[in-house]
Short mmCIF file of C-alpha atoms in Angstrom, two decimals:
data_model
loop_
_atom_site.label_atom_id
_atom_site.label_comp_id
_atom_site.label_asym_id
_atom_site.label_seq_id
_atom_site.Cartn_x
_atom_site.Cartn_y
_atom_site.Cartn_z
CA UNK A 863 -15.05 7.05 3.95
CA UNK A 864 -11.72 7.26 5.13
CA UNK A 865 -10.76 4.85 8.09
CA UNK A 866 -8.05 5.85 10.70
CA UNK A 867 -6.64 3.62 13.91
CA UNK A 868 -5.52 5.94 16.69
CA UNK A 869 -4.37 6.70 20.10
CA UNK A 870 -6.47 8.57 22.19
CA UNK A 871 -5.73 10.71 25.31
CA UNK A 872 -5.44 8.10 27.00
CA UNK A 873 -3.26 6.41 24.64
CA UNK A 874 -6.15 3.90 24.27
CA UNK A 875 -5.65 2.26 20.50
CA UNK A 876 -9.14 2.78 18.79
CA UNK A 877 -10.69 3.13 15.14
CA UNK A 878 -13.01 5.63 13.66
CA UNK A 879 -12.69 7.75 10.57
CA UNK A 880 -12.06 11.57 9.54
CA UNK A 881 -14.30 14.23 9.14
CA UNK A 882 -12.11 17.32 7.87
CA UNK A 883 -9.53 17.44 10.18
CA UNK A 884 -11.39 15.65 12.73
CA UNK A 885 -12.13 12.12 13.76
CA UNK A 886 -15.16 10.39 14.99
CA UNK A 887 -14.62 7.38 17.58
CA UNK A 888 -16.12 4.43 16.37
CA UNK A 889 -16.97 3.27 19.57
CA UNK A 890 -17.62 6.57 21.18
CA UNK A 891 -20.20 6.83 17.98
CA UNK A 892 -21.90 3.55 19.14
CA UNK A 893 -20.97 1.00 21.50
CA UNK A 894 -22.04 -1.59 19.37
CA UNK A 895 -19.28 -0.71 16.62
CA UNK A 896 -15.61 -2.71 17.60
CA UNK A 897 -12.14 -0.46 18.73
CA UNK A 898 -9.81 -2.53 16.45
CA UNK A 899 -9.56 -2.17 12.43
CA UNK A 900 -9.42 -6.04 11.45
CA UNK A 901 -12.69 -6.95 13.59
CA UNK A 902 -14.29 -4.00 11.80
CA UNK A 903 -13.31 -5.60 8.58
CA UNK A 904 -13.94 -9.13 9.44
CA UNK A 905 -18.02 -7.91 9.55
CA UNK A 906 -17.57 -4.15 7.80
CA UNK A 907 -21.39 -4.77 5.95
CA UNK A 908 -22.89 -5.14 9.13
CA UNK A 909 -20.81 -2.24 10.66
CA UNK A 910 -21.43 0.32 7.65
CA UNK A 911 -24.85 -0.64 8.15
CA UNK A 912 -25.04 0.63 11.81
CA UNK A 913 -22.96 3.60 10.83
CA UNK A 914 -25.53 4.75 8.78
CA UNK A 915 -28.35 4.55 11.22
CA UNK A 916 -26.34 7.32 12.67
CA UNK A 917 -27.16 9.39 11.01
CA UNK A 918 -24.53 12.77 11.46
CA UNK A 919 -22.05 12.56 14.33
CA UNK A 920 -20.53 15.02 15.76
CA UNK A 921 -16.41 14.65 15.81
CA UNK A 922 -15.14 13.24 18.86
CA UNK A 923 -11.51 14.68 18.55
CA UNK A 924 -9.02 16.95 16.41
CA UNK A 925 -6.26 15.29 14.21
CA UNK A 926 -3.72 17.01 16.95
CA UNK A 927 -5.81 15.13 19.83
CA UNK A 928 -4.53 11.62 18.32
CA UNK A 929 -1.94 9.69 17.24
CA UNK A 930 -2.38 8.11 13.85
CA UNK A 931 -1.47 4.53 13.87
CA UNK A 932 -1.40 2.52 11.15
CA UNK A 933 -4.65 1.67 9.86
CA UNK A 934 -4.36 -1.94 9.88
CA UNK A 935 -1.80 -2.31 12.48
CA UNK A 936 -2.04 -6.11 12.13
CA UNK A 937 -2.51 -7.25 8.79
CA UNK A 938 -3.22 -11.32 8.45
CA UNK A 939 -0.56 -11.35 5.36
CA UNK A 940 1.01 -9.07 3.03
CA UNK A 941 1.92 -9.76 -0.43
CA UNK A 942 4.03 -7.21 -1.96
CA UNK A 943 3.47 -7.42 -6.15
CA UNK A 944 6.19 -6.03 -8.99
CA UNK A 945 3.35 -3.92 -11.30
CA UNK A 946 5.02 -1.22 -12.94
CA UNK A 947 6.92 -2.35 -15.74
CA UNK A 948 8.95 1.00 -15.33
CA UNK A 949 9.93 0.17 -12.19
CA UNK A 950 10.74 -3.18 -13.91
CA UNK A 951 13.10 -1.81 -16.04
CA UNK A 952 14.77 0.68 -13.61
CA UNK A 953 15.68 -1.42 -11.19
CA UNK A 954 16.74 -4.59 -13.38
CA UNK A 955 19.02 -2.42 -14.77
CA UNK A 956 20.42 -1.12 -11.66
CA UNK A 957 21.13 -4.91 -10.35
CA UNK A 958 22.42 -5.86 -13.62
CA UNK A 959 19.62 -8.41 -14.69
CA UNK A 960 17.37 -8.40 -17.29
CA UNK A 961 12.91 -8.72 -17.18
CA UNK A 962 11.99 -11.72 -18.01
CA UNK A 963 9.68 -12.37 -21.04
CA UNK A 964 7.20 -14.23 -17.98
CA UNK A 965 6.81 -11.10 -16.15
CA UNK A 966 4.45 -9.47 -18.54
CA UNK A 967 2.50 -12.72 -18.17
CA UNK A 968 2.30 -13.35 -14.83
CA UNK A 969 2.00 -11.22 -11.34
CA UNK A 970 4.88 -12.22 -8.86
CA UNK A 971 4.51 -11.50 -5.74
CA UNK A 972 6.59 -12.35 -2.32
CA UNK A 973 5.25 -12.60 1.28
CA UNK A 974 6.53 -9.49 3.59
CA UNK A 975 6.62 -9.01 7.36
CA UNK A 976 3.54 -8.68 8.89
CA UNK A 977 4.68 -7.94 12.05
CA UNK A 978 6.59 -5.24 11.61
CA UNK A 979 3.93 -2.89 10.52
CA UNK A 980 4.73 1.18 10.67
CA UNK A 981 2.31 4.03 10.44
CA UNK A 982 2.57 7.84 9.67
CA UNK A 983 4.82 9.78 11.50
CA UNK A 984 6.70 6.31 13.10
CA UNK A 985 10.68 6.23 13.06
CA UNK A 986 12.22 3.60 10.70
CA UNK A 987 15.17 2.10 12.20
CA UNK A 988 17.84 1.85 9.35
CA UNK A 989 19.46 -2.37 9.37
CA UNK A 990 22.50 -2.45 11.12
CA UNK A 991 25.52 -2.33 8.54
CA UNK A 992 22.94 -1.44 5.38
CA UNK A 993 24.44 1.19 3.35
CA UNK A 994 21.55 2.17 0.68
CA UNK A 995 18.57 2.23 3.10
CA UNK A 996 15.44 2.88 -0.23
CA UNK A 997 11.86 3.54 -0.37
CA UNK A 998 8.89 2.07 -2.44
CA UNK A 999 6.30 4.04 -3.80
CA UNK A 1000 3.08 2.09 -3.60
CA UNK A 1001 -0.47 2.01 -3.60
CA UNK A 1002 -1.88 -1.04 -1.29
CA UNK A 1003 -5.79 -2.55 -1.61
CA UNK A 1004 -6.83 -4.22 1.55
CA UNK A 1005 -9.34 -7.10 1.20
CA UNK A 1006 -12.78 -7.52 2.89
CA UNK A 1007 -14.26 -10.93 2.56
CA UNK A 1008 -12.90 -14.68 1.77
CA UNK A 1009 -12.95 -16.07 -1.51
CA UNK A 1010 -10.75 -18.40 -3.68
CA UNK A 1011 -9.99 -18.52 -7.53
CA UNK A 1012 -10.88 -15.44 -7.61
CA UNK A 1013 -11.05 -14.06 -11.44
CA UNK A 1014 -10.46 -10.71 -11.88
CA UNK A 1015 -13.32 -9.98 -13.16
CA UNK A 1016 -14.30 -10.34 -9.19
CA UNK A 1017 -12.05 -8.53 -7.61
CA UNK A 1018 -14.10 -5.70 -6.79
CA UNK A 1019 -16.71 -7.68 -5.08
CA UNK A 1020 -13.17 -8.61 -2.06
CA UNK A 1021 -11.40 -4.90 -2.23
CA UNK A 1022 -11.95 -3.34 1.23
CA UNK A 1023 -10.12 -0.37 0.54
CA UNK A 1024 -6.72 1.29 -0.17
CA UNK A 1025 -3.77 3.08 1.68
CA UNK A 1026 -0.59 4.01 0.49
CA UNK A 1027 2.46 1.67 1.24
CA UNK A 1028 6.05 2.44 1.64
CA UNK A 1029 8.04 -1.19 1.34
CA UNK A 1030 11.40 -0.35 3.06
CA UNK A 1031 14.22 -1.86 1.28
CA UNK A 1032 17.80 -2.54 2.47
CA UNK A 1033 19.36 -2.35 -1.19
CA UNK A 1034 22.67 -3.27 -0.47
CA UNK A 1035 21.57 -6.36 1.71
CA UNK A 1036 19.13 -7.64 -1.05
CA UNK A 1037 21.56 -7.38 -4.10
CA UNK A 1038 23.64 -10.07 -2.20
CA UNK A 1039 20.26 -11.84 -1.53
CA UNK A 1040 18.89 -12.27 -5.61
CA UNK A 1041 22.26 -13.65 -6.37
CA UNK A 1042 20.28 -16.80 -4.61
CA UNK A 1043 17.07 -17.45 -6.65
CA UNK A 1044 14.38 -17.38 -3.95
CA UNK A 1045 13.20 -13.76 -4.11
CA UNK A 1046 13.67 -10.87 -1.23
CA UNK A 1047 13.98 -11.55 2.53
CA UNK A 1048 16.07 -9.87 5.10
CA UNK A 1049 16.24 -7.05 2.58
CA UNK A 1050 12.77 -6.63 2.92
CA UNK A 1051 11.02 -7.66 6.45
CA UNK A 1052 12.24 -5.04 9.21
CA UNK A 1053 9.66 -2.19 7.65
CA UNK A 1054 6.38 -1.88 6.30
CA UNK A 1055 4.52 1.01 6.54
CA UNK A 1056 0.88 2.34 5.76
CA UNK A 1057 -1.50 4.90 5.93
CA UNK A 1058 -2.56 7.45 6.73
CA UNK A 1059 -5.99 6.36 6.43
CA UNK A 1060 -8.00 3.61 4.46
CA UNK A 1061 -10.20 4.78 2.06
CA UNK A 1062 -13.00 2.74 1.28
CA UNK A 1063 -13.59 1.18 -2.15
CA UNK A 1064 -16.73 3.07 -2.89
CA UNK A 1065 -14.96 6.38 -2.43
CA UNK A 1066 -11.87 5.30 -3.94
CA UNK A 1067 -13.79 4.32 -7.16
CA UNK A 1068 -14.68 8.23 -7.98
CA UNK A 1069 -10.91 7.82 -9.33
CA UNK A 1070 -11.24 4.89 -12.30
CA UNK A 1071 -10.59 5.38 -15.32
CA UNK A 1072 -10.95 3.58 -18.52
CA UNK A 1073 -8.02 1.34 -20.14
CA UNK A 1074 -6.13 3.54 -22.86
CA UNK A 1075 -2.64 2.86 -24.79
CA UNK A 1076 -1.82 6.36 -24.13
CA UNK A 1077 -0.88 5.74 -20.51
CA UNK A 1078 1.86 3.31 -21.72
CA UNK A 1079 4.85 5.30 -23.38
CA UNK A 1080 7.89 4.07 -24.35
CA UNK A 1081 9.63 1.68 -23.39
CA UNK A 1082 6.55 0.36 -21.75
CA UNK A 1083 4.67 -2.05 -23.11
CA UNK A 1084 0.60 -1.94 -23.62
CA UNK A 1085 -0.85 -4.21 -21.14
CA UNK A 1086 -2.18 -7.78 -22.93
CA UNK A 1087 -5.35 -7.79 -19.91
CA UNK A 1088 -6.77 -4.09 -20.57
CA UNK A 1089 -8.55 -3.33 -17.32
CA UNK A 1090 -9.76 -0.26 -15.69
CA UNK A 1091 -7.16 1.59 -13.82
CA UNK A 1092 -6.92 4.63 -11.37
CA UNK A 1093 -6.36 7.87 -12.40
CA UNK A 1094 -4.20 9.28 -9.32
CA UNK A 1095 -1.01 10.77 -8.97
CA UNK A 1096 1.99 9.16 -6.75
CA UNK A 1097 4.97 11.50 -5.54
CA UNK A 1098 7.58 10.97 -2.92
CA UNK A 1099 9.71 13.37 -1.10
CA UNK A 1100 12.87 13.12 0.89
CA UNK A 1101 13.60 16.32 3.05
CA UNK A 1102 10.62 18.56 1.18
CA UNK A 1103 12.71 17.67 -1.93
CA UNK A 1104 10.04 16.05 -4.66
CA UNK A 1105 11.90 12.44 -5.93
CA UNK A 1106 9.13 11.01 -7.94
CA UNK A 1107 6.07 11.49 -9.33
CA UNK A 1108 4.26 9.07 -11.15
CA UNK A 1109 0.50 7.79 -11.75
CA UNK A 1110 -0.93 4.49 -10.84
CA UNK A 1111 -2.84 4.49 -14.41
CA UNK A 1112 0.43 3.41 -16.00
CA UNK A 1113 0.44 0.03 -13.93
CA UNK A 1114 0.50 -3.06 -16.16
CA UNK A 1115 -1.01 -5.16 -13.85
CA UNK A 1116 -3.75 -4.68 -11.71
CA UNK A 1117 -5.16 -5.69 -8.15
CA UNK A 1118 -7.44 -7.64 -9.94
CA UNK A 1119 -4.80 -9.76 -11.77
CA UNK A 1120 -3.28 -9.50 -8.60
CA UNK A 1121 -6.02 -10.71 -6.62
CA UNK A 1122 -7.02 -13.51 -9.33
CA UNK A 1123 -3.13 -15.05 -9.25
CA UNK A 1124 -2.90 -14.89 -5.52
CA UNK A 1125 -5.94 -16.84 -4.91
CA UNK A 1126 -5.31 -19.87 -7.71
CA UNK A 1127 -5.16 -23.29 -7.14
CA UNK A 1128 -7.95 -22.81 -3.81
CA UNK A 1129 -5.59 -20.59 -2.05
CA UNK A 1130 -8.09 -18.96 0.40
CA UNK A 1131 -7.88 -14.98 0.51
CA UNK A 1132 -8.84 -13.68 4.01
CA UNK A 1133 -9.98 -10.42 5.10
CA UNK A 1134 -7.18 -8.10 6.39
CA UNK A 1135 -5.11 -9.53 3.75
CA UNK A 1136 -2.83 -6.80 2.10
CA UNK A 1137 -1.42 -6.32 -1.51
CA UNK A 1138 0.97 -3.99 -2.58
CA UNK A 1139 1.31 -2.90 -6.49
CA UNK A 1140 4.80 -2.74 -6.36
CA UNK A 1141 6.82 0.88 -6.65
CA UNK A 1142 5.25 3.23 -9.25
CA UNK A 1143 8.21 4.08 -12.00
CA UNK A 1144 11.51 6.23 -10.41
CA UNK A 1145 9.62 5.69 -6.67
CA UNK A 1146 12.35 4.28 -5.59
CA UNK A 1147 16.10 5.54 -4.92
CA UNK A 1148 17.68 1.94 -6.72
CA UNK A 1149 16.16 2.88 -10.23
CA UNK A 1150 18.56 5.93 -11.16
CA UNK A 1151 21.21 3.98 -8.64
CA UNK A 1152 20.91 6.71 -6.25
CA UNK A 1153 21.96 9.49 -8.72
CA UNK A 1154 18.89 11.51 -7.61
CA UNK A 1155 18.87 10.82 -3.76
CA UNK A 1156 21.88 9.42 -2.01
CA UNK A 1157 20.66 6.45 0.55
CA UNK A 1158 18.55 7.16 3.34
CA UNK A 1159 20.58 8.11 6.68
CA UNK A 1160 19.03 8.61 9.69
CA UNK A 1161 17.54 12.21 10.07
CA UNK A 1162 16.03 12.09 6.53
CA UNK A 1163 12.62 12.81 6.64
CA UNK A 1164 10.20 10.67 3.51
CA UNK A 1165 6.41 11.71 2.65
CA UNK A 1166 4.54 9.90 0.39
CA UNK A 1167 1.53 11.08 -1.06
CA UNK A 1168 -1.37 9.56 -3.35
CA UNK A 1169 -4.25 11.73 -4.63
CA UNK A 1170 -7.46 10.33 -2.71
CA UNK A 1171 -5.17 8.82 0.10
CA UNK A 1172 -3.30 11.58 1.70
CA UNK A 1173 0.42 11.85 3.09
CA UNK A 1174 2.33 9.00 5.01
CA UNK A 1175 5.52 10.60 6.38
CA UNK A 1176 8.23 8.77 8.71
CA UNK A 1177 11.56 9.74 9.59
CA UNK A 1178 14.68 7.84 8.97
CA UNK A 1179 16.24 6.48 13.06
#
């Protein structure tokens, strides 16, 4: 199933999920199903299970009746992972640094904005005085139910669903930043968007694939934890112009590494929680040092796309 927030024509903010290029109100459906996202996730068994005494429903709008928010427009954290040891490589170069040998072991994460929470077709206001506005390339998993020490082994059991997640980066502002060693911030928090839809877990799963070494070509290193990954391609696009396209498969560490780090040490994991996998190798502008794509001015138009997911475009303000 794939799960949409929306404005209707009344400019009403509601939840439901696509048929085709049609959506079905939640609420409309059955007034005993919620109009906002996270309350739908908060109790989504007990939801799915009165969406399928429904039986078929008839669509209550067209895609060009609404406007697509973002799906989970308020998000009770978002941790934003490095797992593509391409990207890794790319963009340590670029600032000059070097990946540490502790990277392969562990999955870093820092904790973004989540307030400032886009969706498709939003304008992204480029940071006063930032001269290489960049995009991220990334697959996000959104999780349904509380746990802690979590082993990865788990993870399944607390994935909601995924969307596709563009982390907004103010390059020039957070090369100044790492000179300090506390990880990204003002580079980082004025944009974070998602969408255009959720896809469930269940549906989402039609896309695993088993672990193989042949995803991981040189220079990358084969994974140590050899889990299942997803076989779906990522590309980005500036202006209609293809940047990047990559492949989740070739991650080197998964959500549920991801998941199982985040919750150590009794750190409770709630639902509506997001995590990103970091930018798929070249999806971002930083990791051929803008050779490929000068910086992002206003009027530049970005689409992201992930088999399974769909498109999540914004324009550059």
């Amino acid at each position: 199933m794939k799960l949409v927030t929306f404005l209707n024509k009344d400019q009403e903010s509601r939840i439901g999920w696509l048929q085709g290029d049609s959506v079905i109100d939640m609420h409309l459906a059955s007034e005993k199903l919620p109009t906002d996202m996270l309350t739908f996730i908060d109790h989504h068994e007990d939801y799915f299970q009165i969406i399928k005494s429904l039986g078929a429903v008839e669509p209550h709008y067209t895609l060009g009746e609404v406007k697509l928010l973002a799906p989970l427009p308020n998000p009770r954290s978002i941790r934003d992972y490095i797992g593509f040891e391409m990207h890794m490589l790319n963009a340590s170069k670029s600032f000059g640094h070097t990946v540490g040998e502790a990277w392969y072991e562990l999955p870093i994460f820092y904790f973004t904005n989540h307030h400032n929470v886009f969706g498709p077709n939003d304008q992204i206001k480029r940071p006063a005085n930032e001269s290489k506005l960049d995009i991220e390339l990334e697959i996000a998993c959104i999780i349904g139910k509380t746990g802690s020490d979590i082993k990865k082994e788990e993870a399944k059991n607390y994935i909601f669903g995924y969307t596709i997640f563009n982390d907004w980066t103010a390059r020039a502002t957070q090369k100044v930043e790492m000179t300090i060693p506390l990880g990204p911030h003002k580079g980082k928090d004025f944009a974070n968007a998602f969408g255009p839809c959720i896809v469930t877990a269940d549906e989402f799963e039609q896309h695993e694939v088993p672990f193989s070494e042949s995803y991981f070509e040189a220079p990358l290193k084969v994974p140590n934890v050899q889990d299942a990954r997803f076989d779906v391609k990522m590309t980005s696009r500036i202006n209609g112009v293809t940047i990047c396209q990559g492949n989740y498969k070739t991650v080197h560490h998964t959500f549920g590494q991801m998941l199982e780090r985040a919750s150590e040490n009794g750190v409770n994991i709630m639902p509506g929680d997001i995590l990103g996998s970091g930018t798929v190798g070249w999806g971002s502008l930083i990791e051929n040092n803008f050779s490929v794509h000068r910086p992002l001015e206003p009027g530049d138009v970005v689409e992201l796309e992930i088999e399974g997911i769909g498109i999540l475009r914004n324009t550059v303000v």
